[in-house]
mmCIF file of C-alpha atoms and ligand atoms in Angstrom:
data_model
loop_
_atom_site.group_PDB
_atom_site.id
_atom_site.type_symbol
_atom_site.label_atom_id
_atom_site.label_comp_id
_atom_site.label_asym_id
_atom_site.label_seq_id
_atom_site.Cartn_x
_atom_site.Cartn_y
_atom_site.Cartn_z
ATOM 1 C CA UNK A 20 -21.611 13.402 -5.403
ATOM 2 C CA UNK A 21 -19.040 10.617 -5.239
ATOM 3 C CA UNK A 22 -19.478 7.647 -7.521
ATOM 4 C CA UNK A 23 -17.831 4.634 -9.084
ATOM 5 C CA UNK A 24 -18.505 3.283 -12.564
ATOM 6 C CA UNK A 25 -18.114 -0.477 -12.623
ATOM 7 C CA UNK A 26 -18.279 -2.726 -15.676
ATOM 8 C CA UNK A 27 -16.345 -4.898 -18.102
ATOM 9 C CA UNK A 28 -13.720 -3.368 -20.369
ATOM 10 C CA UNK A 29 -15.654 -1.673 -23.173
ATOM 11 C CA UNK A 30 -18.913 -1.424 -21.210
ATOM 12 C CA UNK A 31 -18.961 2.354 -21.705
ATOM 13 C CA UNK A 32 -17.559 3.594 -18.375
ATOM 14 C CA UNK A 33 -15.309 6.247 -19.911
ATOM 15 C CA UNK A 34 -18.042 7.479 -22.262
ATOM 16 C CA UNK A 35 -20.563 7.885 -19.439
ATOM 17 C CA UNK A 36 -17.988 9.336 -17.042
ATOM 18 C CA UNK A 37 -17.142 12.094 -19.518
ATOM 19 C CA UNK A 38 -20.828 13.046 -19.852
ATOM 20 C CA UNK A 39 -21.429 13.034 -16.087
ATOM 21 C CA UNK A 40 -18.240 15.001 -15.456
ATOM 22 C CA UNK A 41 -19.212 17.710 -17.946
ATOM 23 C CA UNK A 42 -22.797 18.075 -16.779
ATOM 24 C CA UNK A 43 -22.278 17.799 -13.030
ATOM 25 C CA UNK A 44 -18.934 19.596 -13.106
ATOM 26 C CA UNK A 45 -17.029 17.016 -11.067
ATOM 27 C CA UNK A 46 -13.684 15.435 -12.019
ATOM 28 C CA UNK A 47 -13.500 12.205 -14.000
ATOM 29 C CA UNK A 48 -10.749 10.041 -12.528
ATOM 30 C CA UNK A 49 -9.739 7.245 -14.876
ATOM 31 C CA UNK A 50 -6.858 5.165 -13.558
ATOM 32 C CA UNK A 51 -6.418 3.789 -17.101
ATOM 33 C CA UNK A 52 -5.991 7.320 -18.534
ATOM 34 C CA UNK A 53 -3.586 8.340 -15.757
ATOM 35 C CA UNK A 54 -1.533 5.162 -16.253
ATOM 36 C CA UNK A 55 -1.488 5.585 -20.065
ATOM 37 C CA UNK A 56 -0.279 9.148 -19.755
ATOM 38 C CA UNK A 57 2.511 7.945 -17.442
ATOM 39 C CA UNK A 58 3.451 5.286 -19.986
ATOM 40 C CA UNK A 59 3.627 7.774 -22.851
ATOM 41 C CA UNK A 60 5.668 10.215 -20.762
ATOM 42 C CA UNK A 61 7.948 7.355 -19.685
ATOM 43 C CA UNK A 62 7.718 8.262 -15.996
ATOM 44 C CA UNK A 63 8.949 5.820 -13.353
ATOM 45 C CA UNK A 64 5.349 4.710 -12.765
ATOM 46 C CA UNK A 65 4.768 4.394 -16.518
ATOM 47 C CA UNK A 66 7.827 2.210 -16.991
ATOM 48 C CA UNK A 67 6.671 -0.072 -14.190
ATOM 49 C CA UNK A 68 3.062 -0.256 -15.463
ATOM 50 C CA UNK A 69 3.649 -0.684 -19.199
ATOM 51 C CA UNK A 70 4.236 -4.444 -19.359
ATOM 52 C CA UNK A 71 1.163 -5.268 -17.273
ATOM 53 C CA UNK A 72 -1.057 -3.036 -19.375
ATOM 54 C CA UNK A 73 0.149 -4.405 -22.690
ATOM 55 C CA UNK A 74 -0.527 -7.935 -21.425
ATOM 56 C CA UNK A 75 -4.023 -6.998 -20.217
ATOM 57 C CA UNK A 76 -3.098 -7.726 -16.601
ATOM 58 C CA UNK A 77 -3.770 -5.498 -13.605
ATOM 59 C CA UNK A 78 -1.014 -3.110 -12.580
ATOM 60 C CA UNK A 79 0.112 -3.936 -8.989
ATOM 61 C CA UNK A 80 -2.159 -2.482 -6.299
ATOM 62 C CA UNK A 81 0.516 -0.429 -4.529
ATOM 63 C CA UNK A 82 1.199 1.601 -7.693
ATOM 64 C CA UNK A 83 -2.459 2.256 -8.433
ATOM 65 C CA UNK A 84 -3.394 3.000 -4.816
ATOM 66 C CA UNK A 85 -0.761 5.663 -4.410
ATOM 67 C CA UNK A 86 -1.828 7.450 -7.590
ATOM 68 C CA UNK A 87 -5.487 7.379 -6.562
ATOM 69 C CA UNK A 88 -4.683 8.674 -3.090
ATOM 70 C CA UNK A 89 -2.745 11.627 -4.527
ATOM 71 C CA UNK A 90 -5.592 12.391 -6.911
ATOM 72 C CA UNK A 91 -8.378 12.244 -4.311
ATOM 73 C CA UNK A 92 -6.488 14.676 -2.092
ATOM 74 C CA UNK A 93 -6.564 17.363 -4.766
ATOM 75 C CA UNK A 94 -8.921 20.219 -4.090
ATOM 76 C CA UNK A 95 -11.231 19.645 -7.064
ATOM 77 C CA UNK A 96 -12.341 16.320 -5.517
ATOM 78 C CA UNK A 97 -13.896 17.973 -2.487
ATOM 79 C CA UNK A 98 -17.302 18.379 -4.082
ATOM 80 C CA UNK A 99 -17.308 14.943 -5.642
ATOM 81 C CA UNK A 100 -15.744 12.750 -8.326
ATOM 82 C CA UNK A 101 -16.343 9.866 -10.703
ATOM 83 C CA UNK A 102 -14.015 6.893 -10.418
ATOM 84 C CA UNK A 103 -13.677 4.977 -13.702
ATOM 85 C CA UNK A 104 -11.633 1.780 -13.779
ATOM 86 C CA UNK A 105 -10.935 1.864 -10.041
ATOM 87 C CA UNK A 106 -11.345 -0.105 -7.807
ATOM 88 C CA UNK A 107 -10.654 -3.242 -9.808
ATOM 89 C CA UNK A 108 -10.344 -5.855 -7.075
ATOM 90 C CA UNK A 109 -11.367 -6.339 -3.459
ATOM 91 C CA UNK A 110 -8.046 -5.154 -2.046
ATOM 92 C CA UNK A 111 -8.393 -1.878 -3.949
ATOM 93 C CA UNK A 112 -12.011 -1.482 -2.826
ATOM 94 C CA UNK A 113 -11.057 -1.987 0.801
ATOM 95 C CA UNK A 114 -8.133 0.414 0.488
ATOM 96 C CA UNK A 115 -10.470 2.975 -1.079
ATOM 97 C CA UNK A 116 -12.870 2.654 1.866
ATOM 98 C CA UNK A 117 -9.985 3.282 4.225
ATOM 99 C CA UNK A 118 -8.814 6.334 2.240
ATOM 100 C CA UNK A 119 -12.309 7.812 2.217
ATOM 101 C CA UNK A 120 -12.688 7.281 5.946
ATOM 102 C CA UNK A 121 -9.412 9.130 6.536
ATOM 103 C CA UNK A 122 -10.639 12.156 4.590
ATOM 104 C CA UNK A 123 -14.142 11.847 6.092
ATOM 105 C CA UNK A 124 -15.938 11.076 2.874
ATOM 106 C CA UNK A 125 -18.227 8.281 1.806
ATOM 107 C CA UNK A 126 -19.223 6.805 -1.535
ATOM 108 C CA UNK A 127 -22.730 7.725 -2.709
ATOM 109 C CA UNK A 128 -23.272 5.400 -5.655
ATOM 110 C CA UNK A 129 -21.721 2.540 -7.603
ATOM 111 C CA UNK A 130 -23.166 2.146 -11.095
ATOM 112 C CA UNK A 131 -22.722 -1.259 -12.676
ATOM 113 C CA UNK A 132 -22.945 -1.035 -16.482
ATOM 114 C CA UNK A 133 -24.238 -4.423 -17.595
ATOM 115 C CA UNK A 134 -23.255 -5.343 -21.157
ATOM 116 C CA UNK A 135 -23.055 -8.836 -22.710
ATOM 117 C CA UNK A 136 -19.625 -10.228 -23.421
ATOM 118 C CA UNK A 137 -20.243 -10.412 -27.202
ATOM 119 C CA UNK A 138 -21.241 -6.756 -27.282
ATOM 120 C CA UNK A 139 -18.234 -5.753 -25.220
ATOM 121 C CA UNK A 140 -15.923 -7.482 -27.707
ATOM 122 C CA UNK A 141 -17.582 -5.599 -30.606
ATOM 123 C CA UNK A 142 -17.238 -2.300 -28.751
ATOM 124 C CA UNK A 143 -13.579 -2.797 -27.861
ATOM 125 C CA UNK A 144 -12.610 -4.036 -31.321
ATOM 126 C CA UNK A 145 -13.953 -0.875 -32.956
ATOM 127 C CA UNK A 146 -12.884 1.583 -30.249
ATOM 128 C CA UNK A 147 -10.794 4.554 -31.355
ATOM 129 C CA UNK A 148 -9.203 6.579 -28.633
ATOM 130 C CA UNK A 149 -7.810 10.082 -28.173
ATOM 131 C CA UNK A 150 -4.613 9.933 -26.148
ATOM 132 C CA UNK A 151 -4.722 13.670 -25.629
ATOM 133 C CA UNK A 152 -8.107 14.066 -23.907
ATOM 134 C CA UNK A 153 -9.228 10.477 -23.269
ATOM 135 C CA UNK A 154 -12.332 10.597 -25.505
ATOM 136 C CA UNK A 155 -13.517 7.257 -26.901
ATOM 137 C CA UNK A 156 -15.217 6.722 -30.252
ATOM 138 C CA UNK A 157 -16.308 3.673 -32.189
ATOM 139 C CA UNK A 158 -15.766 3.206 -35.910
ATOM 140 C CA UNK A 159 -19.439 2.352 -36.503
ATOM 141 C CA UNK A 160 -21.391 2.640 -33.199
ATOM 142 C CA UNK A 161 -20.108 6.079 -32.174
ATOM 143 C CA UNK A 162 -17.970 7.589 -34.925
ATOM 144 C CA UNK A 163 -16.200 10.943 -34.571
ATOM 145 C CA UNK A 164 -17.785 13.663 -36.703
ATOM 146 C CA UNK A 165 -14.209 14.530 -37.691
ATOM 147 C CA UNK A 166 -13.449 11.031 -39.014
ATOM 148 C CA UNK A 167 -10.040 10.004 -37.734
ATOM 149 C CA UNK A 168 -9.613 13.070 -35.483
ATOM 150 C CA UNK A 169 -11.036 13.798 -32.023
ATOM 151 C CA UNK A 170 -14.178 15.984 -31.937
ATOM 152 C CA UNK A 171 -13.108 17.537 -28.647
ATOM 153 C CA UNK A 172 -9.463 18.415 -29.290
ATOM 154 C CA UNK A 173 -8.676 17.587 -32.913
ATOM 155 C CA UNK A 174 -5.893 15.057 -32.160
ATOM 156 C CA UNK A 175 -5.510 11.960 -34.330
ATOM 157 C CA UNK A 176 -7.399 8.946 -32.964
ATOM 158 C CA UNK A 177 -5.547 5.707 -32.316
ATOM 159 C CA UNK A 178 -6.374 2.107 -31.486
ATOM 160 C CA UNK A 179 -5.137 1.253 -27.982
ATOM 161 C CA UNK A 180 -2.501 -1.516 -28.087
ATOM 162 C CA UNK A 181 -4.469 -3.474 -25.467
ATOM 163 C CA UNK A 182 -7.620 -3.263 -27.618
ATOM 164 C CA UNK A 183 -6.075 -5.697 -30.114
ATOM 165 C CA UNK A 184 -7.876 -9.046 -30.373
ATOM 166 C CA UNK A 185 -5.157 -11.076 -28.644
ATOM 167 C CA UNK A 186 -5.403 -9.079 -25.398
ATOM 168 C CA UNK A 187 -9.148 -8.370 -25.216
ATOM 169 C CA UNK A 188 -10.251 -11.828 -24.055
ATOM 170 C CA UNK A 189 -7.578 -11.845 -21.356
ATOM 171 C CA UNK A 190 -8.835 -8.478 -20.081
ATOM 172 C CA UNK A 191 -12.381 -9.812 -19.929
ATOM 173 C CA UNK A 192 -11.153 -12.832 -17.933
ATOM 174 C CA UNK A 193 -9.368 -10.519 -15.491
ATOM 175 C CA UNK A 194 -12.625 -8.582 -15.107
ATOM 176 C CA UNK A 195 -14.630 -11.747 -14.391
ATOM 177 C CA UNK A 196 -12.164 -13.018 -11.832
ATOM 178 C CA UNK A 197 -10.854 -9.932 -10.044
ATOM 179 C CA UNK A 198 -13.401 -7.158 -10.546
ATOM 180 C CA UNK A 199 -16.813 -8.857 -10.627
ATOM 181 C CA UNK A 200 -16.703 -9.748 -6.909
ATOM 182 C CA UNK A 201 -17.027 -6.008 -6.286
ATOM 183 C CA UNK A 202 -20.637 -6.210 -7.442
ATOM 184 C CA UNK A 203 -21.603 -8.204 -4.348
ATOM 185 C CA UNK A 204 -19.304 -6.124 -2.182
ATOM 186 C CA UNK A 205 -21.092 -2.869 -3.086
ATOM 187 C CA UNK A 206 -24.526 -4.477 -3.197
ATOM 188 C CA UNK A 207 -24.028 -5.484 0.433
ATOM 189 C CA UNK A 208 -23.281 -1.830 1.231
ATOM 190 C CA UNK A 209 -26.587 -0.810 -0.352
ATOM 191 C CA UNK A 210 -25.063 1.618 -2.873
ATOM 192 C CA UNK A 211 -25.060 -0.521 -6.030
ATOM 193 C CA UNK A 212 -27.249 0.528 -8.954
ATOM 194 C CA UNK A 213 -27.397 -1.859 -11.928
ATOM 195 C CA UNK A 214 -27.860 -0.202 -15.302
ATOM 196 C CA UNK A 215 -28.483 -1.847 -18.633
ATOM 197 C CA UNK A 216 -25.415 -0.632 -20.516
ATOM 198 C CA UNK A 217 -26.461 -2.113 -23.845
ATOM 199 C CA UNK A 218 -28.830 0.749 -24.688
ATOM 200 C CA UNK A 219 -27.539 3.711 -26.665
ATOM 201 C CA UNK A 220 -25.221 6.228 -25.046
ATOM 202 C CA UNK A 221 -27.897 8.851 -24.356
ATOM 203 C CA UNK A 222 -30.356 6.331 -22.882
ATOM 204 C CA UNK A 223 -27.735 4.929 -20.522
ATOM 205 C CA UNK A 224 -26.824 8.453 -19.483
ATOM 206 C CA UNK A 225 -30.477 9.384 -18.861
ATOM 207 C CA UNK A 226 -30.902 6.341 -16.607
ATOM 208 C CA UNK A 227 -27.857 7.348 -14.555
ATOM 209 C CA UNK A 228 -29.121 10.932 -14.246
ATOM 210 C CA UNK A 229 -32.542 9.781 -13.066
ATOM 211 C CA UNK A 230 -30.912 7.751 -10.341
ATOM 212 C CA UNK A 231 -28.572 10.583 -9.326
ATOM 213 C CA UNK A 232 -31.509 12.927 -8.860
ATOM 214 C CA UNK A 233 -32.905 10.493 -6.302
ATOM 215 C CA UNK A 234 -29.685 10.330 -4.241
HETATM 216 P P1 ADP B 2 -10.990 -0.291 -19.928
HETATM 217 O O1 ADP B 2 -11.534 1.123 -20.048
HETATM 218 O O2 ADP B 2 -11.002 -0.966 -21.229
HETATM 219 O O3 ADP B 2 -11.655 -1.066 -18.855
HETATM 220 P P2 ADP B 2 -8.762 0.939 -18.579
HETATM 221 O O4 ADP B 2 -8.377 2.116 -19.389
HETATM 222 O O5 ADP B 2 -9.584 1.177 -17.364
HETATM 223 O O6 ADP B 2 -9.474 -0.128 -19.543
HETATM 224 O O7 ADP B 2 -7.486 0.121 -18.131
HETATM 225 C C1 ADP B 2 -6.476 -0.235 -19.027
HETATM 226 C C2 ADP B 2 -5.392 -1.012 -18.282
HETATM 227 O O8 ADP B 2 -4.794 -0.180 -17.274
HETATM 228 C C3 ADP B 2 -5.875 -2.239 -17.532
HETATM 229 O O9 ADP B 2 -5.957 -3.396 -18.359
HETATM 230 C C4 ADP B 2 -4.799 -2.372 -16.440
HETATM 231 O O10 ADP B 2 -3.609 -2.922 -16.972
HETATM 232 C C5 ADP B 2 -4.517 -0.920 -16.097
HETATM 233 N N1 ADP B 2 -5.379 -0.438 -15.005
HETATM 234 C C6 ADP B 2 -6.310 0.552 -15.068
HETATM 235 N N2 ADP B 2 -6.910 0.743 -13.886
HETATM 236 C C7 ADP B 2 -6.351 -0.165 -13.038
HETATM 237 C C8 ADP B 2 -6.553 -0.483 -11.654
HETATM 238 N N3 ADP B 2 -7.475 0.148 -10.905
HETATM 239 N N4 ADP B 2 -5.797 -1.478 -11.119
HETATM 240 C C9 ADP B 2 -4.874 -2.120 -11.836
HETATM 241 N N5 ADP B 2 -4.643 -1.883 -13.140
HETATM 242 C C10 ADP B 2 -5.363 -0.897 -13.746
HETATM 243 P P1 ADP B 3 -14.864 1.533 -21.060
HETATM 244 O O1 ADP B 3 -14.357 2.839 -20.506
HETATM 245 O O2 ADP B 3 -15.864 0.869 -20.157
HETATM 246 O O3 ADP B 3 -13.768 0.607 -21.458
HETATM 247 P P2 ADP B 3 -15.689 3.128 -23.385
HETATM 248 O O4 ADP B 3 -16.505 4.234 -22.815
HETATM 249 O O5 ADP B 3 -14.334 3.455 -23.866
HETATM 250 O O6 ADP B 3 -15.678 1.854 -22.387
HETATM 251 O O7 ADP B 3 -16.559 2.502 -24.578
HETATM 252 C C1 ADP B 3 -16.071 1.365 -25.315
HETATM 253 C C2 ADP B 3 -16.441 1.515 -26.783
HETATM 254 O O8 ADP B 3 -17.860 1.408 -26.955
HETATM 255 C C3 ADP B 3 -16.068 2.853 -27.401
HETATM 256 O O9 ADP B 3 -15.739 2.595 -28.740
HETATM 257 C C4 ADP B 3 -17.349 3.679 -27.284
HETATM 258 O O10 ADP B 3 -17.443 4.671 -28.306
HETATM 259 C C5 ADP B 3 -18.421 2.612 -27.468
HETATM 260 N N1 ADP B 3 -19.636 2.842 -26.662
HETATM 261 C C6 ADP B 3 -19.724 3.333 -25.405
HETATM 262 N N2 ADP B 3 -20.997 3.342 -24.964
HETATM 263 C C7 ADP B 3 -21.754 2.815 -25.970
HETATM 264 C C8 ADP B 3 -23.173 2.543 -26.136
HETATM 265 N N3 ADP B 3 -24.055 2.790 -25.156
HETATM 266 N N4 ADP B 3 -23.555 1.998 -27.305
HETATM 267 C C9 ADP B 3 -22.669 1.727 -28.282
HETATM 268 N N5 ADP B 3 -21.332 1.949 -28.194
HETATM 269 C C10 ADP B 3 -20.877 2.489 -27.056
HETATM 270 ZN ZN1 ZN B 4 -9.301 14.488 -27.824
#
């Protein structure tokens, strides 16, 4: 099962991807998580990506494409994967198609998580994030049972620097302009499934599972 989760920043892609990954036992590939870990380890890629991420802009395609290519070639992707945060523009989507053709794979499903802009802003503003394992919480909508520590790994939760108010609206604009055209792109391929992402986490997950059973 190969799928993409599409949606505005804060729509719940990471949250759903973690659930799907655990239950279907396929890797969750978040380009945001991979880039953040490169930034914190100060790798060459991280140093190049940092400024774009802090400003809420997209990291240049060539950097992201090469990291995705390396990741998809790893053995654990053979039985399927969940892409979260990639592709983010048409060039990336076309490059992904090309990559999949080369390794004789095709995409099964693209889930679009539809959430209103106001709700997305609320979700991002209260997001708390575990840098160690990538789990997301929300101070009121989805709090950690361990308060300010991660339920999964116990690490202290942080607020992402790009989740600060000043950057959030810019990220939403980037989504509208660069990423939203992918909705039509995947609809035309007949693999788009629109999901109402404003329901609670379990309901959204159940909807995705129902659809996956039909694939
Ligand atoms: P969110 O989960 O809020 O949508 P991500 O964690 O996916 O955010 O991405 C955080 C930042 O990392 C983006 O604002 C962008 O700078 C960078 N990034 C992540 N994925 C990509 C990508 N596919 N192409 C370019 N930049 C990316
Ligand atoms: P994305 O990866 O799309 O940026 P996240 O999965 O990190 O989004 O979720 C953004 C924020 O919203 C987090 O604080 C998360 O706990 C919360 N959240 C995710 N899904 C829901 C939901 N269905 N209802 C309420 N809050 C949610
Ligand atoms: Zn954690």
